[in-house]
């Protein structure tokens, strides 16, 4: 299983060295292009860097009333990123957290114009505020359940994105295979995905200038088992056990709307998502499956630190107890709800729609620029109930 590790390491290092050697000395990059949410906050290279290596390790302990406890490596990633030429950015990353080496993201990006960039390869679709956040920047340890159900980790495609009107409007539109992470295409159709983010009070100096509102949409054909869709709690407990017997051969339409407000010590995020699967089959019966849900997240910094939107939080005072310095600390609370409506439900259960909800509370400690500690407790309710406690030590380098 682990035999592929050395080969992938050699591939990563060899590719990175080739890119570095092809450029020679570091070249000046156009710094007039502003940062967007499509730039992974920790791994953005500076204006005079040609190549940079990075990575992250997230070591977790998960416990729940349904499954007990276990230690696990939630994420382990390595990457090389930089500029092959002044206006071409690249990223190549691998993941090692599923017991084997896998491609995570691999793309090349043109930055010739300040108002439009073009990216090709495997990367995140422009859909859902929570999905676009790096796992290093999550308010709580896991994304909301409806986000995991309706947004893929990464997909292969082509995307144009950028910002206009002095950063008041961000846009992205792309064409993707529409397949789960690291899986080949299985039909001729493609997913069209788009996202528009507005900053309505950008030119005001009040707190309202930090408000962002967005809409997202996606449409494409599928020919897959719904077992590939994630209907799980933070602990990994399945709350919709019927997905494995449902086959989808039709159109999947997704819609989303969200808002984001980060100002001073305060954080507020909210999002609504809906997905509609046409022509869902079980044996000889066809129907339509709909998943809809929302979440509201509120956070408060307990120290005099501000939480940035597109980069990691670097504490003003790093964790040095002997010197009376304790880093930056934050408390977070989230409520989420998801409803699954399926006309075939009477074949399995009288419960339709199938609803699950959860309260999640968390504490984040930003100990240094590279180390973060988190503690999360979730109370989830569906036809059953689950209480889970998760903790994580995160290292980014």
Coordinates of C-alpha atoms in Angstrom, one line a residue:
X1 CA 0.0 0.0 0.0
X2 CA 2.8 2.4 0.9
X3 CA 5.0 1.4 -1.9
X4 CA 3.8 4.3 -4.0
X5 CA 5.2 6.9 -1.5
X6 CA 8.8 7.0 -2.8
X7 CA 7.7 7.2 -6.4
X8 CA 5.4 10.1 -5.7
X9 CA 8.0 11.9 -3.7
X10 CA 10.5 11.6 -6.5
X11 CA 7.8 12.8 -8.9
X12 CA 7.1 15.9 -6.8
X13 CA 10.7 16.7 -6.2
X14 CA 11.7 16.1 -9.8
X15 CA 8.9 18.2 -11.2
X16 CA 9.6 21.0 -8.8
X17 CA 13.4 20.9 -9.7
X18 CA 12.6 21.0 -13.4
X19 CA 10.4 24.0 -12.9
X20 CA 13.0 25.8 -10.9
X21 CA 15.8 24.9 -13.3
X22 CA 13.7 26.1 -16.3
X23 CA 13.5 29.5 -14.8
X24 CA 17.0 29.9 -13.3
X25 CA 17.0 32.9 -11.0
X26 CA 13.9 34.2 -9.3
X27 CA 11.9 36.6 -11.4
X28 CA 9.7 39.5 -10.4
X29 CA 6.0 38.6 -10.3
X30 CA 3.2 41.1 -11.1
X31 CA 2.1 42.2 -7.6
X32 CA -0.8 44.3 -9.0
X33 CA -3.0 41.1 -8.9
X34 CA -4.9 41.0 -5.7
X35 CA -5.4 37.9 -3.6
X36 CA -8.7 36.0 -3.9
X37 CA -10.3 33.1 -2.0
X38 CA -9.0 30.8 -4.8
X39 CA -5.5 31.3 -3.6
X40 CA -4.6 28.9 -0.8
X41 CA -3.8 31.4 2.0
X42 CA -0.7 29.7 3.5
X43 CA 0.9 28.6 0.2
X44 CA 0.8 31.8 -1.8
X45 CA 4.4 32.7 -2.9
X46 CA 5.8 36.1 -2.4
X47 CA 6.7 38.5 -5.3
X48 CA 10.3 37.3 -5.6
X49 CA 9.9 33.6 -5.1
X50 CA 10.1 31.1 -8.0
X51 CA 9.6 27.9 -5.9
X52 CA 8.4 27.0 -2.5
X53 CA 7.7 23.7 -0.7
X54 CA 5.1 23.4 1.9
X55 CA 2.8 21.0 3.7
X56 CA 0.5 20.4 6.6
X57 CA -0.2 17.6 9.1
X58 CA -3.4 17.4 11.2
X59 CA -3.3 14.8 13.9
X60 CA -6.8 14.2 15.4
X61 CA -8.4 12.3 18.2
X62 CA -12.1 11.5 17.6
X63 CA -14.6 10.2 20.1
X64 CA -18.3 9.7 19.9
X65 CA -21.1 7.9 21.7
X66 CA -21.7 5.7 18.6
X67 CA -18.1 4.7 17.7
X68 CA -15.8 5.2 20.7
X69 CA -12.5 6.9 20.2
X70 CA -9.5 6.7 17.9
X71 CA -6.4 8.6 16.8
X72 CA -6.0 9.4 13.1
X73 CA -4.0 11.5 10.6
X74 CA -6.8 13.6 9.3
X75 CA -4.7 15.3 6.7
X76 CA -1.1 15.0 5.6
X77 CA -0.2 17.0 2.5
X78 CA 3.0 18.1 0.7
X79 CA 3.2 20.5 -2.2
X80 CA 5.4 22.6 -4.5
X81 CA 4.2 25.9 -5.7
X82 CA 5.6 29.0 -7.4
X83 CA 6.1 30.7 -10.7
X84 CA 7.6 28.9 -13.7
X85 CA 7.6 32.3 -15.5
X86 CA 6.6 35.8 -14.3
X87 CA 2.9 35.3 -15.2
X88 CA 2.4 31.6 -14.8
X89 CA 1.8 30.1 -11.4
X90 CA 1.7 26.3 -10.7
X91 CA 0.9 24.1 -7.8
X92 CA 1.5 20.3 -7.4
X93 CA 0.4 18.7 -4.2
X94 CA 0.0 15.1 -2.8
X95 CA -2.0 13.7 0.0
X96 CA -1.1 10.8 2.3
X97 CA -4.0 10.6 4.7
X98 CA -5.9 7.7 3.2
X99 CA -3.2 5.1 3.8
X100 CA -1.8 5.7 0.3
X101 CA -0.3 8.4 -1.8
X102 CA -2.8 10.3 -4.0
X103 CA -2.8 13.4 -6.2
X104 CA -4.4 16.3 -4.4
X105 CA -4.2 19.4 -6.6
X106 CA -2.2 20.0 -9.8
X107 CA -2.8 23.1 -11.9
X108 CA -1.2 25.8 -14.0
X109 CA -2.5 29.3 -13.9
X110 CA -2.1 32.3 -16.2
X111 CA -1.9 35.7 -14.4
X112 CA -1.3 37.9 -17.4
X113 CA -4.2 40.3 -16.7
X114 CA -5.1 41.8 -13.3
X115 CA -8.8 41.2 -13.7
X116 CA -8.9 37.7 -15.0
X117 CA -6.8 34.5 -14.4
X118 CA -7.2 31.2 -16.1
X119 CA -6.5 27.9 -14.2
X120 CA -6.4 24.4 -15.7
X121 CA -5.9 21.1 -13.9
X122 CA -7.3 19.5 -10.8
X123 CA -8.4 22.0 -8.1
X124 CA -11.5 23.1 -6.1
X125 CA -14.7 24.1 -8.0
X126 CA -15.9 27.7 -7.4
X127 CA -18.9 26.5 -5.3
X128 CA -19.5 27.0 -1.6
X129 CA -17.7 29.4 0.7
X130 CA -16.8 26.7 3.2
X131 CA -15.4 24.4 0.5
X132 CA -13.2 27.1 -0.9
X133 CA -11.6 27.8 2.6
X134 CA -8.4 25.9 3.1
X135 CA -8.6 23.2 5.8
X136 CA -6.0 25.3 7.6
X137 CA -8.5 28.1 7.9
X138 CA -11.7 26.3 9.0
X139 CA -13.5 27.9 12.0
X140 CA -14.3 24.4 13.3
X141 CA -12.4 21.2 12.6
X142 CA -14.8 19.9 9.9
X143 CA -17.0 21.5 7.3
X144 CA -20.8 21.4 7.7
X145 CA -22.6 18.3 6.7
X146 CA -24.5 19.9 3.7
X147 CA -21.2 21.2 2.3
X148 CA -19.7 17.7 2.4
X149 CA -22.8 16.3 0.7
X150 CA -23.0 18.8 -2.2
X151 CA -19.4 19.9 -2.9
X152 CA -16.6 17.8 -4.3
X153 CA -13.1 18.0 -2.8
X154 CA -11.5 18.7 -6.2
X155 CA -12.3 18.2 -9.8
X156 CA -10.5 18.4 -13.2
X157 CA -11.3 21.3 -15.4
X158 CA -10.8 24.8 -16.6
X159 CA -11.7 28.0 -14.7
X160 CA -11.6 31.8 -15.3
X161 CA -11.7 34.0 -12.2
X162 CA -10.7 37.3 -10.8
X163 CA -12.0 40.5 -9.3
X164 CA -13.2 43.9 -10.7
X165 CA -14.4 47.2 -9.4
X166 CA -11.5 47.6 -7.0
X167 CA -12.1 44.3 -5.4
X168 CA -15.9 44.9 -4.9
X169 CA -16.9 42.0 -7.1
X170 CA -15.2 38.6 -7.4
X171 CA -16.3 36.1 -10.0
X172 CA -15.4 32.6 -11.1
X173 CA -16.8 30.3 -13.9
X174 CA -15.5 26.9 -14.9
X175 CA -16.1 23.7 -16.8
X176 CA -15.3 20.4 -15.0
X177 CA -15.7 16.7 -15.4
X178 CA -18.2 16.4 -12.6
X179 CA -16.6 13.3 -11.1
X180 CA -15.6 12.5 -7.5
X181 CA -12.1 13.2 -6.3
X182 CA -9.4 11.4 -8.5
X183 CA -11.9 9.5 -10.5
X184 CA -12.0 9.4 -14.4
X185 CA -14.9 10.8 -16.5
X186 CA -17.7 8.4 -17.2
X187 CA -20.0 10.4 -19.5
X188 CA -19.6 13.0 -22.3
X189 CA -21.3 15.8 -20.4
X190 CA -19.5 18.4 -18.3
X191 CA -20.4 20.4 -15.2
X192 CA -20.7 24.1 -15.5
X193 CA -20.0 25.9 -12.2
X194 CA -20.1 29.6 -11.4
X195 CA -19.8 31.9 -8.4
X196 CA -20.2 35.6 -7.8
X197 CA -19.1 37.4 -4.7
X198 CA -20.1 41.0 -3.9
X199 CA -18.7 43.4 -1.3
X200 CA -21.6 45.9 -1.3
X201 CA -20.1 48.4 1.2
X202 CA -16.5 48.1 0.1
X203 CA -15.9 51.8 0.0
X204 CA -17.2 52.6 3.5
X205 CA -15.0 52.7 6.5
X206 CA -17.5 51.2 8.9
X207 CA -17.8 47.5 9.9
X208 CA -20.2 46.9 7.0
X209 CA -17.3 47.2 4.6
X210 CA -16.2 43.7 5.6
X211 CA -19.4 42.1 4.5
X212 CA -19.3 39.7 1.5
X213 CA -22.4 38.1 0.0
X214 CA -22.3 35.4 -2.7
X215 CA -24.3 33.1 -5.0
X216 CA -23.2 29.9 -6.6
X217 CA -24.6 27.5 -9.2
X218 CA -23.7 24.3 -10.9
X219 CA -25.3 21.9 -13.3
X220 CA -24.2 18.6 -15.0
X221 CA -25.0 15.0 -15.7
X222 CA -24.2 12.1 -13.5
X223 CA -24.1 8.3 -13.8
X224 CA -23.1 7.1 -10.3
X225 CA -24.3 5.4 -7.2
X226 CA -25.4 7.9 -4.5
X227 CA -23.0 5.9 -2.2
X228 CA -20.4 8.4 -3.4
X229 CA -22.2 11.3 -1.7
X230 CA -21.2 12.0 1.9
X231 CA -24.1 11.7 4.4
X232 CA -22.0 11.6 7.5
X233 CA -21.6 13.4 10.8
X234 CA -18.2 14.9 11.9
X235 CA -17.3 11.5 13.4
X236 CA -18.1 9.7 10.2
X237 CA -21.4 8.2 11.3
X238 CA -23.8 7.7 8.3
X239 CA -27.2 9.2 9.0
X240 CA -28.8 8.4 5.6
X241 CA -28.1 4.6 5.1
X242 CA -30.2 4.3 1.9
X243 CA -27.8 6.1 -0.4
X244 CA -25.9 2.9 -1.2
X245 CA -28.9 1.3 -3.0
X246 CA -29.8 4.4 -5.1
X247 CA -28.4 4.9 -8.6
X248 CA -28.4 8.3 -10.3
X249 CA -28.5 8.6 -14.1
X250 CA -29.6 12.2 -14.8
X251 CA -28.9 15.8 -14.0
X252 CA -27.6 17.2 -10.8
X253 CA -28.4 20.9 -10.2
X254 CA -26.8 22.7 -7.3
X255 CA -27.5 26.2 -5.9
X256 CA -26.0 28.1 -3.1
X257 CA -26.1 31.5 -1.3
X258 CA -23.8 32.7 1.5
X259 CA -22.5 35.6 3.5
X260 CA -19.3 36.3 5.3
X261 CA -18.4 39.0 7.7
X262 CA -15.0 39.2 9.5
X263 CA -14.4 42.4 11.4
X264 CA -12.2 43.2 14.4
X265 CA -12.5 40.1 16.7
X266 CA -15.8 38.9 15.2
X267 CA -16.6 36.3 12.6
X268 CA -20.0 35.5 11.1
X269 CA -20.6 33.0 8.2
X270 CA -23.8 31.6 6.9
X271 CA -24.6 29.5 3.9
X272 CA -27.6 27.8 2.2
X273 CA -27.2 25.0 -0.3
X274 CA -29.5 22.8 -2.3
X275 CA -28.9 19.9 -4.7
X276 CA -31.4 18.1 -6.9
X277 CA -30.7 14.7 -8.4
X278 CA -33.2 13.9 -11.2
X279 CA -33.9 10.3 -12.3
X280 CA -32.8 8.5 -9.1
X281 CA -33.5 4.7 -9.4
X282 CA -34.1 1.9 -7.0
X283 CA -34.7 -1.4 -8.9
X284 CA -37.5 -0.5 -11.4
X285 CA -38.7 2.7 -9.6
X286 CA -37.6 6.2 -10.6
X287 CA -37.8 9.4 -8.5
X288 CA -36.0 12.6 -7.6
X289 CA -33.8 13.2 -4.6
X290 CA -33.3 16.7 -3.1
X291 CA -30.9 17.7 -0.4
X292 CA -31.1 21.2 1.1
X293 CA -29.5 22.7 4.2
X294 CA -27.9 25.6 5.9
X295 CA -25.5 26.6 8.6
X296 CA -24.7 29.6 10.7
X297 CA -21.3 30.0 12.3
X298 CA -20.3 32.8 14.8
X299 CA -16.8 33.3 16.2
X300 CA -15.2 35.6 18.8
X301 CA -11.5 36.2 19.3
X302 CA -10.7 36.2 23.0
X303 CA -7.5 38.0 22.4
X304 CA -6.8 41.2 20.5
X305 CA -6.2 39.5 17.2
X306 CA -8.1 39.9 14.0
X307 CA -9.0 37.0 11.8
X308 CA -8.1 37.6 8.1
X309 CA -10.3 36.4 5.3
X310 CA -7.9 34.9 2.8
X311 CA -4.8 34.0 4.9
X312 CA -4.0 32.3 8.1
X313 CA -4.2 34.0 11.5
X314 CA -0.8 34.8 12.8
X315 CA -0.9 35.6 16.6
X316 CA 0.5 38.9 17.8
X317 CA 2.1 37.1 20.7
X318 CA 3.2 33.5 20.2
X319 CA 2.7 30.8 22.9
X320 CA 5.4 31.3 25.5
X321 CA 3.9 30.6 29.0
X322 CA 7.1 31.3 30.8
X323 CA 7.0 34.8 29.4
X324 CA 3.3 35.2 30.1
X325 CA 2.3 35.0 26.4
X326 CA -0.5 32.5 25.4
X327 CA -1.0 33.0 21.6
X328 CA -4.4 33.9 20.1
X329 CA -7.6 32.2 21.2
X330 CA -11.1 31.9 19.7
X331 CA -14.5 30.5 20.6
X332 CA -16.9 29.3 17.8
X333 CA -20.5 28.1 17.7
X334 CA -22.3 26.7 14.7
X335 CA -25.9 25.4 14.1
X336 CA -26.6 23.4 10.9
X337 CA -29.5 21.5 9.4
X338 CA -29.9 19.3 6.4
X339 CA -33.1 17.8 4.8
X340 CA -33.2 14.9 2.4
X341 CA -36.4 14.5 0.4
X342 CA -36.8 11.3 -1.6
X343 CA -40.1 10.0 -3.1
X344 CA -38.6 6.5 -2.9
X345 CA -38.3 6.8 0.9
X346 CA -41.4 4.7 1.6
X347 CA -39.4 1.7 0.3
X348 CA -37.0 2.1 3.2
X349 CA -38.7 4.1 6.0
X350 CA -41.8 6.2 6.7
X351 CA -39.6 9.1 7.5
X352 CA -39.7 11.6 4.6
X353 CA -38.3 14.2 4.5
X354 CA -35.2 12.8 6.3
X355 CA -33.8 15.6 8.5
X356 CA -30.6 15.9 10.5
X357 CA -29.3 18.8 12.6
X358 CA -26.3 19.6 14.7
X359 CA -24.9 22.1 17.2
X360 CA -21.1 22.4 17.3
X361 CA -19.0 24.4 19.7
X362 CA -15.3 24.8 19.4
X363 CA -12.2 26.4 20.9
X364 CA -9.2 27.3 18.7
X365 CA -5.7 28.1 20.0
X366 CA -3.4 29.8 17.5
X367 CA -0.1 29.0 19.3
X368 CA 2.4 30.2 16.6
X369 CA 2.4 31.1 13.0
X370 CA 2.6 27.4 12.1
X371 CA 0.8 25.5 15.0
X372 CA -2.9 25.5 15.8
X373 CA -4.8 23.5 18.4
X374 CA -8.5 22.9 18.3
X375 CA -11.2 21.3 20.5
X376 CA -14.7 20.6 19.1
X377 CA -17.9 19.1 20.6
X378 CA -20.9 18.2 18.3
X379 CA -24.4 17.2 19.2
X380 CA -26.1 15.6 16.1
X381 CA -29.7 14.4 15.8
X382 CA -31.4 12.4 13.1
X383 CA -33.4 9.2 13.7
X384 CA -30.7 8.6 16.2
X385 CA -28.4 10.9 18.3
X386 CA -24.7 11.3 18.6
X387 CA -22.4 13.3 20.8
X388 CA -18.8 13.6 19.6
X389 CA -15.6 15.3 20.8
X390 CA -12.8 16.0 18.5
X391 CA -9.4 17.5 19.1
X392 CA -6.6 18.4 16.6
X393 CA -3.0 19.6 16.6
X394 CA -2.2 21.2 13.2
X395 CA 1.2 22.0 11.9
X396 CA 1.7 24.0 8.6
X397 CA 5.1 24.4 7.2

